[in-house]
Amino acid sequence: MSAIKALLLEESNGKVAARVTEVAESDLPAGEVTVAVRYSTLNYKDGMVIKGLGRLVRKYPHVPGVDFAGTVERSDDPALKPGDPVILTGWRVGEAQWGGYAQKARVKAGQLVALPPGMSLKQAMAIGTAGFTAMLAVMALEDHGLKPGAGEVLVTGAAGGLGSVAVALLSRLGHRVVAATGRPETHEYLTRLGAADFIERAALAKPPARPLDSERWAGAIDSVGTTTLATLLTQMRYGASVAACGLAGGNDLPTTVIPFLLRAVNLLGIDSVMCPIERRRAAWARLARELPAETLEAITETVPLAALPALAGKIMEGGVRGRIVVDLQA
């Protein structure tokens, strides 16, 4: 079997280093389907893996990349044929096994979703786990009663990958979106995506002063966690929901049960890693319908594998705007 280009992580004395090199195709993990990877992407979790944080990877050398899009090269499953365009997000690929930062990947057939009609492989990775998670969050809010015209919907971490897609989706669906960000220079960008108003990140980051604050939000998508999520819970309208889908600020939650008991607030956990396949297909179908190509183009930057080590640190510091697509042929 031939050698393939990959971003390889190696550990020495407790430190993880990344380099672009060639690996043997025979080193790919066991799996029913081999995919020729055309594009991958950079998510917050990829930044953690590349930087060796969170003990997400236990065995080195390792090829990261929790997402990829490409075409089937070989398949032991009759449902997938050579040439079929497919997407993978999650399933702990890129963590527990080698992932999408290589020109080929080998996975289980049940982990792959067919590329929706009308969507390109590059567009799929402009969405990636971040955008897919945003769609799951929107669907969860809808499942719990959020309708256009209900009031302001807050998106925290709005200029990041997940937040950018969430702002665009909610706006397109007819909601009045308020974007929380600590970067004023992103306001014009977020306005183009559909944000109607802004709130300073610091205003939400302080610990709540009391168990309940004035009711404001008809819904919220939070990728920050910790005191930001705790503050949101005190400000939700009666019966409203928060979709929690990230921990960029921390994994603690210093709150009380009062918002749940006195305002019937719903805290919705959003998991994109082990999400059931039918829910995945529904989310990708909606993304194909409801996220315009020009919106994706406006939020996306395309980079080669060699750019990832530097960008990993940047995304961990909240310095990446929108989405990063990784071109495996560059």
Tab-separated table of C-alpha atoms in Angstrom:
chain	number	residue	atom	x	y	z
A	1	MET	CA	0.000	0.000	0.000
A	2	SER	CA	1.116	3.544	-0.702
A	3	ALA	CA	2.220	6.281	1.673
A	4	ILE	CA	-0.191	9.117	2.385
A	5	LYS	CA	0.339	12.663	3.653
A	6	ALA	CA	-0.851	13.263	7.207
A	7	LEU	CA	-0.522	15.481	10.236
A	8	LEU	CA	1.125	13.201	12.772
A	9	LEU	CA	1.187	13.807	16.519
A	10	GLU	CA	4.024	12.332	18.557
A	11	GLU	CA	4.526	12.441	22.316
A	12	SER	CA	7.860	12.789	24.101
A	13	ASN	CA	8.385	13.489	27.806
A	14	GLY	CA	4.742	14.414	28.198
A	15	LYS	CA	4.779	16.953	25.362
A	16	VAL	CA	2.913	16.546	22.087
A	17	ALA	CA	4.437	17.750	18.812
A	18	ALA	CA	2.770	17.891	15.388
A	19	ARG	CA	4.382	17.556	11.974
A	20	VAL	CA	3.261	16.957	8.400
A	21	THR	CA	4.776	13.726	7.144
A	22	GLU	CA	3.955	10.553	5.243
A	23	VAL	CA	2.421	7.505	6.915
A	24	ALA	CA	1.814	4.056	5.520
A	25	GLU	CA	-1.734	3.340	4.432
A	26	SER	CA	-1.356	-0.006	6.181
A	27	ASP	CA	-1.150	1.905	9.486
A	28	LEU	CA	-4.742	3.082	9.168
A	29	PRO	CA	-7.105	1.508	11.722
A	30	ALA	CA	-9.299	-1.459	10.912
A	31	GLY	CA	-12.645	-0.580	9.360
A	32	GLU	CA	-15.189	-1.517	6.739
A	33	VAL	CA	-14.738	1.541	4.527
A	34	THR	CA	-11.654	3.345	3.233
A	35	VAL	CA	-12.307	6.964	2.276
A	36	ALA	CA	-10.129	9.156	0.097
A	37	VAL	CA	-10.267	12.331	2.198
A	38	ARG	CA	-10.588	15.567	0.253
A	39	TYR	CA	-11.281	18.051	3.052
A	40	SER	CA	-11.245	18.205	6.828
A	41	THR	CA	-11.768	21.089	9.227
A	42	LEU	CA	-10.590	22.623	12.481
A	43	ASN	CA	-12.840	22.501	15.540
A	44	TYR	CA	-12.192	23.471	19.154
A	45	LYS	CA	-11.704	19.804	20.025
A	46	ASP	CA	-9.108	19.468	17.253
A	47	GLY	CA	-7.203	22.303	18.890
A	48	MET	CA	-7.263	20.405	22.186
A	49	VAL	CA	-6.022	17.206	20.530
A	50	ILE	CA	-3.200	18.915	18.617
A	51	LYS	CA	-2.088	20.667	21.804
A	52	GLY	CA	-2.264	17.419	23.803
A	53	LEU	CA	-4.911	18.744	26.200
A	54	GLY	CA	-7.694	16.924	28.016
A	55	ARG	CA	-6.237	13.425	27.623
A	56	LEU	CA	-8.458	12.932	24.573
A	57	VAL	CA	-5.743	10.846	22.901
A	58	ARG	CA	-4.220	7.959	24.842
A	59	LYS	CA	-2.005	6.350	22.197
A	60	TYR	CA	0.709	7.938	20.022
A	61	PRO	CA	1.726	8.389	17.244
A	62	HIS	CA	-1.697	9.690	16.267
A	63	VAL	CA	-3.427	11.311	13.299
A	64	PRO	CA	-6.054	13.803	14.567
A	65	GLY	CA	-9.039	15.334	12.789
A	66	VAL	CA	-12.540	14.702	14.146
A	67	ASP	CA	-14.206	15.460	10.779
A	68	PHE	CA	-13.635	14.623	7.149
A	69	ALA	CA	-15.389	14.564	3.791
A	70	GLY	CA	-14.337	12.543	0.784
A	71	THR	CA	-15.249	9.688	-1.508
A	72	VAL	CA	-15.430	5.984	-0.806
A	73	GLU	CA	-12.392	4.156	-2.170
A	74	ARG	CA	-13.059	0.632	-0.879
A	75	SER	CA	-16.024	-0.767	1.023
A	76	ASP	CA	-17.030	-4.064	2.631
A	77	ASP	CA	-20.561	-2.713	3.096
A	78	PRO	CA	-22.897	-3.057	0.074
A	79	ALA	CA	-24.674	0.173	1.032
A	80	LEU	CA	-21.523	2.158	0.233
A	81	LYS	CA	-19.856	1.947	-3.145
A	82	PRO	CA	-16.577	3.333	-4.514
A	83	GLY	CA	-17.071	6.930	-5.564
A	84	ASP	CA	-19.863	7.669	-3.093
A	85	PRO	CA	-19.348	11.081	-1.416
A	86	VAL	CA	-19.541	10.810	2.380
A	87	ILE	CA	-19.154	12.837	5.585
A	88	LEU	CA	-17.862	11.813	8.989
A	89	THR	CA	-18.165	13.829	12.180
A	90	GLY	CA	-17.646	12.557	15.706
A	91	TRP	CA	-17.750	8.929	16.887
A	92	ARG	CA	-14.414	9.697	18.650
A	93	VAL	CA	-12.619	9.452	15.308
A	94	GLY	CA	-9.561	11.694	15.581
A	95	GLU	CA	-9.424	10.896	19.318
A	96	ALA	CA	-9.700	7.157	20.003
A	97	GLN	CA	-8.595	6.269	16.466
A	98	TRP	CA	-6.865	7.994	13.576
A	99	GLY	CA	-8.923	10.717	11.964
A	100	GLY	CA	-9.303	13.085	9.057
A	101	TYR	CA	-5.956	14.905	8.923
A	102	ALA	CA	-4.663	12.391	6.394
A	103	GLN	CA	-5.340	11.771	2.723
A	104	LYS	CA	-7.143	8.536	3.579
A	105	ALA	CA	-9.201	7.325	6.523
A	106	ARG	CA	-10.671	3.948	7.453
A	107	VAL	CA	-13.836	3.744	9.571
A	108	LYS	CA	-17.001	1.741	10.217
A	109	ALA	CA	-19.698	2.046	7.560
A	110	GLY	CA	-22.293	3.095	10.142
A	111	GLN	CA	-20.257	6.175	11.029
A	112	LEU	CA	-20.622	7.720	7.582
A	113	VAL	CA	-23.403	9.989	6.319
A	114	ALA	CA	-24.064	10.383	2.609
A	115	LEU	CA	-23.304	13.867	1.323
A	116	PRO	CA	-26.686	15.621	0.918
A	117	PRO	CA	-27.719	16.540	-2.633
A	118	GLY	CA	-26.634	20.043	-3.570
A	119	MET	CA	-23.826	20.184	-1.000
A	120	SER	CA	-20.147	19.950	-1.973
A	121	LEU	CA	-17.463	18.175	0.045
A	122	LYS	CA	-15.866	21.525	0.825
A	123	GLN	CA	-19.170	22.971	2.018
A	124	ALA	CA	-19.661	19.961	4.272
A	125	MET	CA	-16.375	20.720	5.993
A	126	ALA	CA	-17.138	24.426	6.129
A	127	ILE	CA	-19.964	23.189	8.343
A	128	GLY	CA	-18.094	20.375	10.127
A	129	THR	CA	-18.734	19.368	13.724
A	130	ALA	CA	-19.157	23.001	14.782
A	131	GLY	CA	-21.927	23.712	12.284
A	132	PHE	CA	-23.491	20.277	12.712
A	133	THR	CA	-23.645	20.883	16.464
A	134	ALA	CA	-25.226	24.281	15.859
A	135	MET	CA	-27.943	22.613	13.787
A	136	LEU	CA	-28.561	20.026	16.508
A	137	ALA	CA	-28.903	22.877	19.008
A	138	VAL	CA	-31.425	24.696	16.809
A	139	MET	CA	-33.419	21.484	16.354
A	140	ALA	CA	-33.444	20.873	20.112
A	141	LEU	CA	-34.744	24.399	20.780
A	142	GLU	CA	-37.464	23.875	18.168
A	143	ASP	CA	-38.379	20.520	19.715
A	144	HIS	CA	-38.928	22.387	22.998
A	145	GLY	CA	-41.211	25.021	21.537
A	146	LEU	CA	-39.052	27.828	20.152
A	147	LYS	CA	-40.788	29.547	17.255
A	148	PRO	CA	-39.908	32.616	15.151
A	149	GLY	CA	-41.240	35.790	16.714
A	150	ALA	CA	-41.040	34.432	20.267
A	151	GLY	CA	-38.392	36.978	21.250
A	152	GLU	CA	-34.635	37.406	21.379
A	153	VAL	CA	-32.453	34.323	20.986
A	154	LEU	CA	-28.927	34.575	22.365
A	155	VAL	CA	-25.833	32.937	20.874
A	156	THR	CA	-22.665	32.977	22.983
A	157	GLY	CA	-19.231	32.620	21.421
A	158	ALA	CA	-20.966	34.038	18.382
A	159	ALA	CA	-17.892	34.740	16.238
A	160	GLY	CA	-16.525	31.198	16.575
A	161	GLY	CA	-17.331	28.355	14.213
A	162	LEU	CA	-20.339	26.996	16.085
A	163	GLY	CA	-21.611	30.461	16.932
A	164	SER	CA	-21.276	31.751	13.371
A	165	VAL	CA	-23.388	28.932	11.970
A	166	ALA	CA	-25.911	29.255	14.824
A	167	VAL	CA	-26.349	32.986	14.152
A	168	ALA	CA	-26.826	32.366	10.426
A	169	LEU	CA	-29.298	29.515	10.920
A	170	LEU	CA	-31.416	31.236	13.560
A	171	SER	CA	-31.589	34.450	11.552
A	172	ARG	CA	-32.567	32.622	8.380
A	173	LEU	CA	-35.310	30.802	10.321
A	174	GLY	CA	-36.819	34.127	11.353
A	175	HIS	CA	-35.477	34.658	14.871
A	176	ARG	CA	-34.128	37.909	16.327
A	177	VAL	CA	-30.570	36.925	17.179
A	178	VAL	CA	-28.427	38.615	19.823
A	179	ALA	CA	-24.733	37.765	19.501
A	180	ALA	CA	-22.472	37.630	22.561
A	181	THR	CA	-18.810	38.259	21.768
A	182	GLY	CA	-15.783	39.861	23.333
A	183	ARG	CA	-14.450	41.007	19.969
A	184	PRO	CA	-16.085	44.252	18.774
A	185	GLU	CA	-14.215	43.971	15.480
A	186	THR	CA	-16.469	40.989	14.600
A	187	HIS	CA	-19.722	42.972	14.831
A	188	GLU	CA	-19.853	43.773	11.119
A	189	TYR	CA	-19.157	40.146	10.258
A	190	LEU	CA	-21.910	38.936	12.606
A	191	THR	CA	-24.356	41.542	11.306
A	192	ARG	CA	-23.856	40.135	7.805
A	193	LEU	CA	-24.694	36.693	9.184
A	194	GLY	CA	-27.926	37.996	10.651
A	195	ALA	CA	-27.212	39.239	14.185
A	196	ALA	CA	-29.713	41.956	15.122
A	197	ASP	CA	-28.009	43.088	18.311
A	198	PHE	CA	-24.945	42.454	20.478
A	199	ILE	CA	-24.091	41.916	24.112
A	200	GLU	CA	-20.591	42.142	25.562
A	201	ARG	CA	-19.181	38.768	26.589
A	202	ALA	CA	-18.042	40.180	29.936
A	203	ALA	CA	-21.619	41.111	30.839
A	204	LEU	CA	-22.514	37.420	30.902
A	205	ALA	CA	-19.266	36.071	32.341
A	206	LYS	CA	-19.707	37.364	35.891
A	207	PRO	CA	-21.192	34.936	38.444
A	208	PRO	CA	-24.949	35.505	38.845
A	209	ALA	CA	-25.747	38.038	41.575
A	210	ARG	CA	-29.080	36.363	42.380
A	211	PRO	CA	-30.965	33.157	41.539
A	212	LEU	CA	-33.279	34.938	39.070
A	213	ASP	CA	-32.737	38.030	36.956
A	214	SER	CA	-35.130	39.867	34.636
A	215	GLU	CA	-36.584	37.622	31.934
A	216	ARG	CA	-35.094	38.333	28.516
A	217	TRP	CA	-34.180	35.358	26.341
A	218	ALA	CA	-36.718	33.249	24.431
A	219	GLY	CA	-33.929	30.763	23.721
A	220	ALA	CA	-30.162	30.482	23.793
A	221	ILE	CA	-27.306	28.469	22.328
A	222	ASP	CA	-24.293	28.412	24.630
A	223	SER	CA	-20.812	27.173	23.748
A	224	VAL	CA	-19.060	28.728	26.755
A	225	GLY	CA	-20.360	27.026	29.905
A	226	THR	CA	-19.344	27.983	33.466
A	227	THR	CA	-20.591	31.376	34.787
A	228	THR	CA	-21.867	32.428	31.346
A	229	LEU	CA	-24.303	29.520	31.229
A	230	ALA	CA	-25.201	30.088	34.881
A	231	THR	CA	-26.047	33.721	34.120
A	232	LEU	CA	-28.142	32.766	31.081
A	233	LEU	CA	-30.249	30.438	33.189
A	234	THR	CA	-31.248	33.316	35.464
A	235	GLN	CA	-32.341	35.446	32.467
A	236	MET	CA	-34.434	32.945	30.485
A	237	ARG	CA	-38.123	33.592	29.943
A	238	TYR	CA	-40.663	31.282	31.533
A	239	GLY	CA	-40.508	27.844	29.857
A	240	ALA	CA	-37.602	28.837	27.593
A	241	SER	CA	-34.633	26.602	26.795
A	242	VAL	CA	-30.856	26.827	26.642
A	243	ALA	CA	-29.012	24.418	24.337
A	244	ALA	CA	-25.625	23.763	25.977
A	245	CYS	CA	-23.048	22.579	23.472
A	246	GLY	CA	-19.599	23.742	24.570
A	247	LEU	CA	-17.205	24.520	27.399
A	248	ALA	CA	-14.857	27.121	25.951
A	249	GLY	CA	-14.975	29.017	29.249
A	250	GLY	CA	-14.906	26.026	31.598
A	251	ASN	CA	-16.765	22.862	32.529
A	252	ASP	CA	-18.233	23.958	35.852
A	253	LEU	CA	-21.763	25.299	36.337
A	254	PRO	CA	-22.153	27.517	39.439
A	255	THR	CA	-25.939	27.785	39.505
A	256	THR	CA	-29.040	26.918	41.546
A	257	VAL	CA	-32.158	24.895	40.789
A	258	ILE	CA	-34.329	28.032	41.066
A	259	PRO	CA	-34.585	28.774	37.286
A	260	PHE	CA	-35.798	25.220	36.710
A	261	LEU	CA	-38.304	25.242	39.564
A	262	LEU	CA	-39.741	28.760	39.324
A	263	ARG	CA	-39.486	29.456	35.581
A	264	ALA	CA	-39.604	25.943	34.131
A	265	VAL	CA	-36.372	26.648	32.236
A	266	ASN	CA	-35.016	23.752	30.165
A	267	LEU	CA	-31.290	22.989	29.981
A	268	LEU	CA	-30.751	20.905	26.851
A	269	GLY	CA	-27.532	18.950	26.475
A	270	ILE	CA	-26.272	18.745	22.875
A	271	ASP	CA	-23.939	15.889	21.964
A	272	SER	CA	-22.689	15.628	18.402
A	273	VAL	CA	-20.152	12.838	18.957
A	274	MET	CA	-22.451	9.859	19.539
A	275	CYS	CA	-25.580	11.379	18.020
A	276	PRO	CA	-27.789	8.629	16.470
A	277	ILE	CA	-27.518	8.214	12.730
A	278	GLU	CA	-31.120	9.199	11.900
A	279	ARG	CA	-30.757	12.464	13.822
A	280	ARG	CA	-27.492	13.072	11.944
A	281	ARG	CA	-29.166	12.589	8.579
A	282	ALA	CA	-31.991	14.929	9.513
A	283	ALA	CA	-29.534	17.609	10.648
A	284	TRP	CA	-27.420	17.370	7.500
A	285	ALA	CA	-30.521	17.505	5.296
A	286	ARG	CA	-31.622	20.709	7.019
A	287	LEU	CA	-28.148	22.217	6.748
A	288	ALA	CA	-28.233	21.558	3.000
A	289	ARG	CA	-31.606	23.343	2.748
A	290	GLU	CA	-31.181	26.197	5.188
A	291	LEU	CA	-27.548	27.297	5.079
A	292	PRO	CA	-26.847	29.153	1.827
A	293	ALA	CA	-23.594	28.541	-0.031
A	294	GLU	CA	-22.772	32.248	0.042
A	295	THR	CA	-23.071	32.268	3.843
A	296	LEU	CA	-20.633	29.388	4.145
A	297	GLU	CA	-18.242	31.099	1.776
A	298	ALA	CA	-18.342	34.256	3.886
A	299	ILE	CA	-17.377	32.471	7.120
A	300	THR	CA	-14.761	30.068	5.733
A	301	GLU	CA	-10.988	30.158	5.339
A	302	THR	CA	-9.168	27.297	3.573
A	303	VAL	CA	-5.723	26.202	4.761
A	304	PRO	CA	-3.215	23.361	4.186
A	305	LEU	CA	-2.302	20.746	6.812
A	306	ALA	CA	0.892	22.637	7.667
A	307	ALA	CA	-1.139	25.575	9.025
A	308	LEU	CA	-2.882	23.521	11.713
A	309	PRO	CA	-0.315	23.539	14.560
A	310	ALA	CA	-0.382	27.340	14.727
A	311	LEU	CA	-4.149	27.551	14.249
A	312	ALA	CA	-4.718	25.008	17.029
A	313	GLY	CA	-3.343	27.457	19.572
A	314	LYS	CA	-5.321	30.288	18.026
A	315	ILE	CA	-8.669	28.484	18.208
A	316	MET	CA	-8.008	27.565	21.841
A	317	GLU	CA	-7.525	31.268	22.610
A	318	GLY	CA	-10.740	32.277	20.842
A	319	GLY	CA	-8.799	33.910	18.029
A	320	VAL	CA	-10.371	32.087	15.066
A	321	ARG	CA	-13.331	33.711	13.336
A	322	GLY	CA	-15.818	31.459	11.558
A	323	ARG	CA	-14.748	28.159	10.063
A	324	ILE	CA	-11.440	26.699	8.893
A	325	VAL	CA	-11.460	24.145	6.060
A	326	VAL	CA	-8.370	21.946	5.637
A	327	ASP	CA	-7.484	21.005	2.054
A	328	LEU	CA	-5.805	17.598	2.035
A	329	GLN	CA	-4.538	18.146	-1.507
A	330	ALA	CA	-2.837	21.487	-0.787
